[in-house]
Structures are given as structure tokens and as C-alpha cells.
């Protein structure tokens, strides 16, 4: 099915909620046979069942969503007493039989964030049970947001890899629920992982933790409310999740450099002094909602008191510079329209034409016209990938500029974290490259970046060979990419021969990272795992292979360390984890690696990144450790 067409039909149809029913095997309410009177969704929230839909059987294992049409014969055979689901009946009035057929089509998928859907179903079901007209009306108003979330997750699951990016999903959830008390544990629970793992993903993909980003989202919303409403500071604080107005004011000043009242006054003066009203926005409501919760819920492991984010105040001059540039360009074009061209002007025009040559590039957000050979690239995540093919971006985020293995980056502008649109604008890029998570953290998202320059959102392969090939294509540096990959492949062959005399054929490897309060076991993606297992072809232990590389284990207790650690161990110990390491050490000593003394310390900061420049140097470090440690 063409999901874009299907979603477009949802946006045009007149849709009405007819009923929402909660079924449970435990309560004995599952229907044996049921002919549906309208189109419907079945949202499985617990357990597993075989759901028969007009003769087609679906294995509905939570979380699961099934859609069907009117007059479908429905049957449910639970595979346990814990099976539960919601059946939501609706009617869609369409303009044509073809569009109407779209709402009868059966389809099924496993959503990535089931608790978000379950929460919406529960709220809608409670409203629908009310006898008042207002309750029914509110349930009707809750139906389309549920459909939107289903369609959004459907599109995510339809992607090539079929697995949503947890950081992108969590950022989306934060944007939707920033008014509520959110802890890192609760956020991680929504996506079925530990808080430490989610924090690790956030910091590896956008450079900050989830609670730090939550604060960023709240401060950003507070700015909008301050400028576009007359609400009191206490109302603004409550609207972004802070019950204590004094705590909110301190936090706001810490991150912006001024008090909420000062910010409101300065921004409104800037708007009044701007004849073009460039800073005016209509994207937020003029009446923020009141909310009263305890701000203690927002702090976790000290992350709430971070000053990592520094939100710069927009400069009026930057926007005026853009307008002036555009006006002058337009005037110059008009003045030159009737004048004869000189040879030098023709040569310049030819060069400009070559530079301006474009092509269509397909990426995660669709198709975009980009320069064939971009000259001024801003990269929000990929730095080593660009430099591997000989391109230095004009701007990048501090997350990648701080990579200790990249080298001198003094000529690359730090655009901030979260990225500052005005800094990007002043760099005059002809191409912006970002990942999904970074596209979400920018104020205004992908659309705002696209207004500055052609913007593409690319996959995070964490595979230097794939990444170099992809960026060689994006930047018109195919030959450079080919040379880098050939040299890297030759280096792998050379290093395999170098370590062959000192590594036994059946020896197994493991990678541990000890942090304050947590222990991570790594697979074959980063922290040296890609080098050990993929490129050098060394063996993981069976436990690492089954539970980590082919499973979803990442955070382990110290008691199970001997189950994961094999003959040789790469060990990264973070700052502040010295006491944790003392407790972990006795478990490591009882492993084959510990008994043989085959433990190789690695620097966490140097092994955090998976870009080509970093991986090449990490490869040197690992091979040297293995060879020197065996002498």
C-alpha cells in the first residue's frame, strides 16, 4: 500500500468515532465471532492471540495494530490469559468509492512505542464511557490524535530497517508531553530499555542526555509563550512543567542569560523595531495551559542542573542581513537584465552555473535538489565522514567537534547544541546534512533547516565503509571515497596478518564499559566492537553473540560478567567510576581474560565515535594493544 496516499485520504475524509471497546481474555469478554459494522483498529496491549480477519490469520503479539474494513468477520483466539486489546470502530465519509476502499483495506504492524498508543486508548475509552455529551465529544476529539500516532508509527515501521530510532521517538514524545513530569526511567520504560541505555543513545546521537534535552524543549516553549502571549510568568512556568516559578526563573536565566521578563521585553522590542516583522510567529497558542506539578520529578542523576545547553538569543541583525542580501541581489539582477555582458561576466556566469548544477537526492525526508558538488556544507552529526573524502564542513555541532581523534577543527564554526539557526544562516551553506534526531532538536525541525539551504536527513550506519561510500555520493567525491575504502580494506588485511601469530584461532573477545552505577556490554557497532568482530573477524563469546549482537542486551549486572567475558577483554572505565571498578574487578578476575591477564584498557572518549577517521585510529590502537600485550 502507498502509505502517503492512504494518509492523505485520512486528512480529507470526514471521520467519526463510533465506539471503543476494551476486550480481555482474563475477564472473558473476547468475542467468539464478530462481524464488524464499520472500519476498525484492533490495538493489542497485552499478551498474544491469533486474530482471524475474514479468513486471514494474524499473529497479534503485543504491541500490535490491525486494521480492517466494514463487514469483516472477526475472531480472536488468545494464546494465554493475559491477552487484552482495544477495538476502535469508526466511519469515514469519502468523496469517491476508491477513497472509501482505502478505509476497508486490512493491514497490520508492530508499533515501536506501544505505551504512547495505550495511553491514548485508555484516555479515549474512559471518555467514551461517560454519559455526558461533553465526554463523548472529548472522546471524538481524541480519536484523530490517536490515528495520527498510528500513521506516524506505521510510516516509521515501513522504513527499510523496520526499527524506529529510539532517540527520534523519545524526542517526539518529549515534544508532545513536555508539560508532564517526565523522568529518564519513565521515558526509557516507554521504549522498553533502561534509563542508562537511553541516556547513552542520546549522548552518542545528539551529545546530551534525555533530561537535558527535556529542559531544552521546555525553555524553548517558554520563550515562545513569553513573546506571543500576555500570560504571567507563573502561568508560563506551569505551562512548561514547572510548578515553582522561582525555580523556573532561575533555570531560565541559567540557560538564556536573562530573566523571563527581560527576555520578553527584549524580544518584543526587537519585533517592534523590525518593519518586516521577521521574528513574529504564529505557531504557538497565545494562551498557555496551566499545569501544576513538582519540579523534583524532572531531575535525574543531577542532569537537571546542567548548563550544557546555552540558548543564544536571536540577533535581529542576522535576519536583517539576510533580507538586505536578498534585496541587493534582486536589484542587481534587475539592473543587469538589459545590459550587455562582458567576457569576464560571461566567464563568471559559466563558473557560477557549474557550481549551481543540482541533482535530486533521495533521503529519509523525501527527495531534495542538492548541488552536484556542494562547496559550503554544514554537518550536524557527520564530521569524520566528510573529512575522509577531503571535505571540511563550514559548520558543525560541538558533539562532533569535540572528538579527540579528529584533529584540528579550529576553522570549522561551532553552530551550538542544539544547533543555532542564525549561526547556520550566517555561514551561507549550500547543503545541510543531518540525522533524524538532530533534525528534531533544531527549533522548527527539518522545515526550518530547509528554509536556509537544501537539507538531507541520512541514515546513521555507524559503518565507515558504508558511510564513506554514501558521503562520496552526496558530495560528488566518489573517487575519493573509493580510494579511502580501498586503503582501509588493505589496512585490515595487513593488520589481520599482524595479529595472527598472537591470537589463537578459537580465542573469544568481549568489550566492557564501567560507568558510575552501570556496566555496559558492547556488540559489533562501536566502542571497538565493529573493529574486533566485523573487520578483524575475531570471535565474540556465545553470550555476547546471542544476547548482545543478535539480541538486545546492553546493560548488565556485575554478577553476570563471567558469563559474557571470554579470553580477551577490552575495558573502558569512565571518570567517576573508580569505586564501581573496584567492585567489578573481582568478577573480571574470575574470567578467562582476567586469569590470563589479557585485559586491554581503552579510552572511552576515543572509542565513543564510529566515524571513519576515528575507526581508523581505533584500529591502530587495538592492534598495538594486542601485539604489545602478547610480547
Coordinates of C-alpha atoms in Angstrom, one line a residue, residues 164-380:
X164 CA 12.5 3.1 14.8
X165 CA 15.3 5.3 16.1
X166 CA 14.7 5.4 19.9
X167 CA 16.2 8.9 20.2
X168 CA 14.0 10.3 17.5
X169 CA 10.9 8.6 19.1
X170 CA 11.9 9.9 22.6
X171 CA 12.4 13.4 21.3
X172 CA 8.9 13.2 19.7
X173 CA 7.4 12.1 23.0
X174 CA 9.1 14.9 24.8
X175 CA 7.7 17.5 22.4
X176 CA 4.2 16.0 22.9
X177 CA 4.4 15.7 26.7
X178 CA 6.9 18.4 27.9
X179 CA 4.2 19.7 30.3
X180 CA 4.1 16.5 32.3
X181 CA 6.6 15.2 34.9
X182 CA 9.0 13.1 32.9
X183 CA 11.8 11.1 34.4
X184 CA 14.5 9.2 32.5
X185 CA 13.3 5.9 33.9
X186 CA 9.7 6.6 32.7
X187 CA 10.9 7.7 29.3
X188 CA 13.1 4.6 28.9
X189 CA 10.2 2.4 30.0
X190 CA 8.1 3.6 27.1
X191 CA 10.6 2.2 24.7
X192 CA 11.5 -1.0 26.6
X193 CA 15.0 -0.1 27.6
X194 CA 16.9 1.0 30.7
X195 CA 17.4 4.7 31.6
X196 CA 21.2 4.3 31.3
X197 CA 20.9 2.8 27.8
X198 CA 18.6 5.6 26.6
X199 CA 20.9 8.2 28.1
X200 CA 23.8 6.5 26.3
X201 CA 21.9 6.6 23.0
X202 CA 21.0 10.3 23.4
X203 CA 24.6 11.3 24.2
X204 CA 26.0 9.3 21.3
X205 CA 23.5 10.7 18.8
X206 CA 22.9 14.3 19.9
X207 CA 25.6 14.9 22.6
X208 CA 23.3 15.4 25.6
X209 CA 21.1 13.2 27.8
X210 CA 17.3 12.9 27.7
X211 CA 16.7 15.1 30.7
X212 CA 19.0 17.8 29.4
X213 CA 17.0 17.8 26.1
X214 CA 13.7 17.9 28.1
X215 CA 15.0 21.1 29.7
X216 CA 15.9 22.5 26.3
X217 CA 12.4 21.7 25.0
X218 CA 10.7 23.4 28.0
X219 CA 12.9 26.5 27.8
X220 CA 12.2 26.8 24.1
X221 CA 8.4 26.6 24.6
X222 CA 8.7 29.1 27.5
X223 CA 10.4 31.6 25.1
X224 CA 7.5 31.2 22.6
X225 CA 4.9 31.7 25.3
X226 CA 6.7 34.8 26.7
X227 CA 6.8 36.5 23.3
X228 CA 3.4 35.5 21.9
X229 CA 1.2 35.8 25.0
X230 CA 0.4 38.1 27.9
X231 CA 0.5 35.2 30.4
X232 CA 2.0 35.8 33.8
X233 CA 5.4 34.2 34.4
X234 CA 3.7 31.8 36.8
X235 CA 1.4 30.6 34.1
X236 CA 4.3 30.2 31.6
X237 CA 6.2 28.2 34.2
X238 CA 3.2 25.9 34.8
X239 CA 2.7 25.6 31.0
X240 CA 6.1 24.1 30.5
X241 CA 6.0 21.8 33.5
X242 CA 7.5 23.8 36.4
X243 CA 5.2 24.4 39.4
X244 CA 7.8 26.5 41.2
X245 CA 8.0 29.9 39.4
X246 CA 11.2 30.8 41.2
X247 CA 12.9 27.6 40.2
X248 CA 11.7 28.2 36.6
X249 CA 13.1 31.7 36.6
X250 CA 16.5 30.6 37.9
X251 CA 16.6 27.8 35.3
X252 CA 15.6 30.2 32.5
X253 CA 18.2 32.7 33.4
X254 CA 20.9 30.0 33.7
X255 CA 20.2 28.9 30.1
X256 CA 19.4 32.2 28.4
X257 CA 21.4 34.7 30.4
X258 CA 18.4 36.8 31.3
X259 CA 15.2 36.6 33.4
X260 CA 11.9 35.6 31.7
X261 CA 10.6 39.3 32.0
X262 CA 13.9 40.6 30.4
X263 CA 13.6 38.1 27.6
X264 CA 10.0 39.1 26.9
X265 CA 10.8 42.8 26.9
X266 CA 13.9 42.5 24.7
X267 CA 12.3 40.2 22.1
X268 CA 9.2 42.4 21.8
X269 CA 11.3 45.5 21.3
X270 CA 13.2 43.6 18.5
X271 CA 9.9 42.8 16.9
X272 CA 8.6 46.3 17.1
X273 CA 11.8 47.7 15.6
X274 CA 11.6 45.3 12.7
X275 CA 9.4 46.7 9.9
X276 CA 9.2 43.3 8.2
X277 CA 8.1 41.5 11.5
X278 CA 10.5 38.7 10.7
X279 CA 10.6 37.4 14.2
X280 CA 6.8 37.1 14.5
X281 CA 5.5 33.5 14.7
X282 CA 2.0 32.0 14.9
X283 CA 3.0 28.5 15.7
X284 CA 2.1 28.7 19.4
X285 CA -1.1 29.4 21.2
X286 CA -1.5 32.8 22.8
X287 CA -2.9 31.1 25.9
X288 CA -0.6 28.7 27.6
X289 CA -2.1 25.9 29.6
X290 CA -1.8 25.9 33.3
X291 CA 0.0 22.9 34.9
X292 CA 0.9 22.2 38.5
X293 CA 3.5 19.5 39.1
X294 CA 6.5 19.1 41.3
X295 CA 9.8 20.0 39.6
X296 CA 11.6 17.3 41.6
X297 CA 10.3 14.8 39.0
X298 CA 12.4 16.4 36.3
X299 CA 15.8 15.8 37.9
X300 CA 17.7 12.6 37.4
X301 CA 21.2 11.8 38.4
X302 CA 22.0 15.5 38.5
X303 CA 21.3 16.1 34.8
X304 CA 18.6 18.6 35.5
X305 CA 21.1 21.1 36.8
X306 CA 23.3 21.0 33.7
X307 CA 24.5 24.1 31.9
X308 CA 25.4 22.2 28.8
X309 CA 22.8 24.0 26.7
X310 CA 23.3 27.7 26.1
X311 CA 20.4 29.1 24.3
X312 CA 21.6 32.1 22.3
X313 CA 19.2 35.0 21.9
X314 CA 18.4 35.6 18.2
X315 CA 20.1 38.5 16.7
X316 CA 18.0 40.9 14.8
X317 CA 21.0 41.8 12.7
X318 CA 21.3 38.3 11.3
X319 CA 17.8 38.3 9.9
X320 CA 18.2 41.8 8.5
X321 CA 21.4 40.8 6.9
X322 CA 19.6 38.1 5.1
X323 CA 16.9 40.4 3.9
X324 CA 19.4 43.0 2.8
X325 CA 21.4 40.4 0.8
X326 CA 18.2 39.2 -0.9
X327 CA 17.1 42.8 -1.8
X328 CA 20.5 43.7 -3.2
X329 CA 20.7 40.6 -5.2
X330 CA 17.3 41.3 -6.7
X331 CA 18.2 44.9 -7.5
X332 CA 21.4 43.9 -9.1
X333 CA 19.6 41.3 -11.2
X334 CA 17.1 43.9 -12.4
X335 CA 19.9 46.4 -13.2
X336 CA 21.8 43.9 -15.2
X337 CA 18.9 42.5 -17.1
X338 CA 19.2 44.8 -20.0
X339 CA 23.0 45.4 -20.0
X340 CA 25.3 43.6 -22.4
X341 CA 27.5 41.0 -20.8
X342 CA 31.3 41.4 -20.8
X343 CA 33.7 38.4 -21.4
X344 CA 34.6 38.4 -17.7
X345 CA 31.0 38.5 -16.7
X346 CA 30.2 35.6 -19.0
X347 CA 33.1 33.6 -17.5
X348 CA 31.9 34.2 -14.0
X349 CA 28.4 33.2 -15.0
X350 CA 29.7 30.0 -16.5
X351 CA 31.6 29.2 -13.3
X352 CA 28.5 30.0 -11.2
X353 CA 26.4 27.8 -13.5
X354 CA 28.7 24.9 -13.0
X355 CA 28.7 25.4 -9.2
X356 CA 24.9 25.7 -9.2
X357 CA 24.4 22.4 -11.0
X358 CA 22.0 20.3 -9.0
X359 CA 20.6 16.8 -8.8
X360 CA 17.8 15.1 -7.0
X361 CA 18.9 13.2 -3.9
X362 CA 16.5 10.7 -2.1
X363 CA 16.8 10.6 1.7
X364 CA 14.8 9.9 4.8
X365 CA 12.6 13.0 4.4
X366 CA 11.9 12.6 0.7
X367 CA 13.7 14.0 -2.3
X368 CA 15.7 17.2 -2.4
X369 CA 17.6 19.1 -5.1
X370 CA 21.2 19.4 -3.9
X371 CA 24.3 20.7 -5.5
X372 CA 26.3 18.2 -7.5
X373 CA 29.4 19.4 -5.8
X374 CA 28.5 21.3 -2.7
X375 CA 31.1 23.8 -1.5
X376 CA 29.8 25.0 1.9
X377 CA 28.4 22.1 3.9
X378 CA 27.0 22.3 7.4
X379 CA 27.0 18.9 9.1
X380 CA 25.1 18.3 12.4

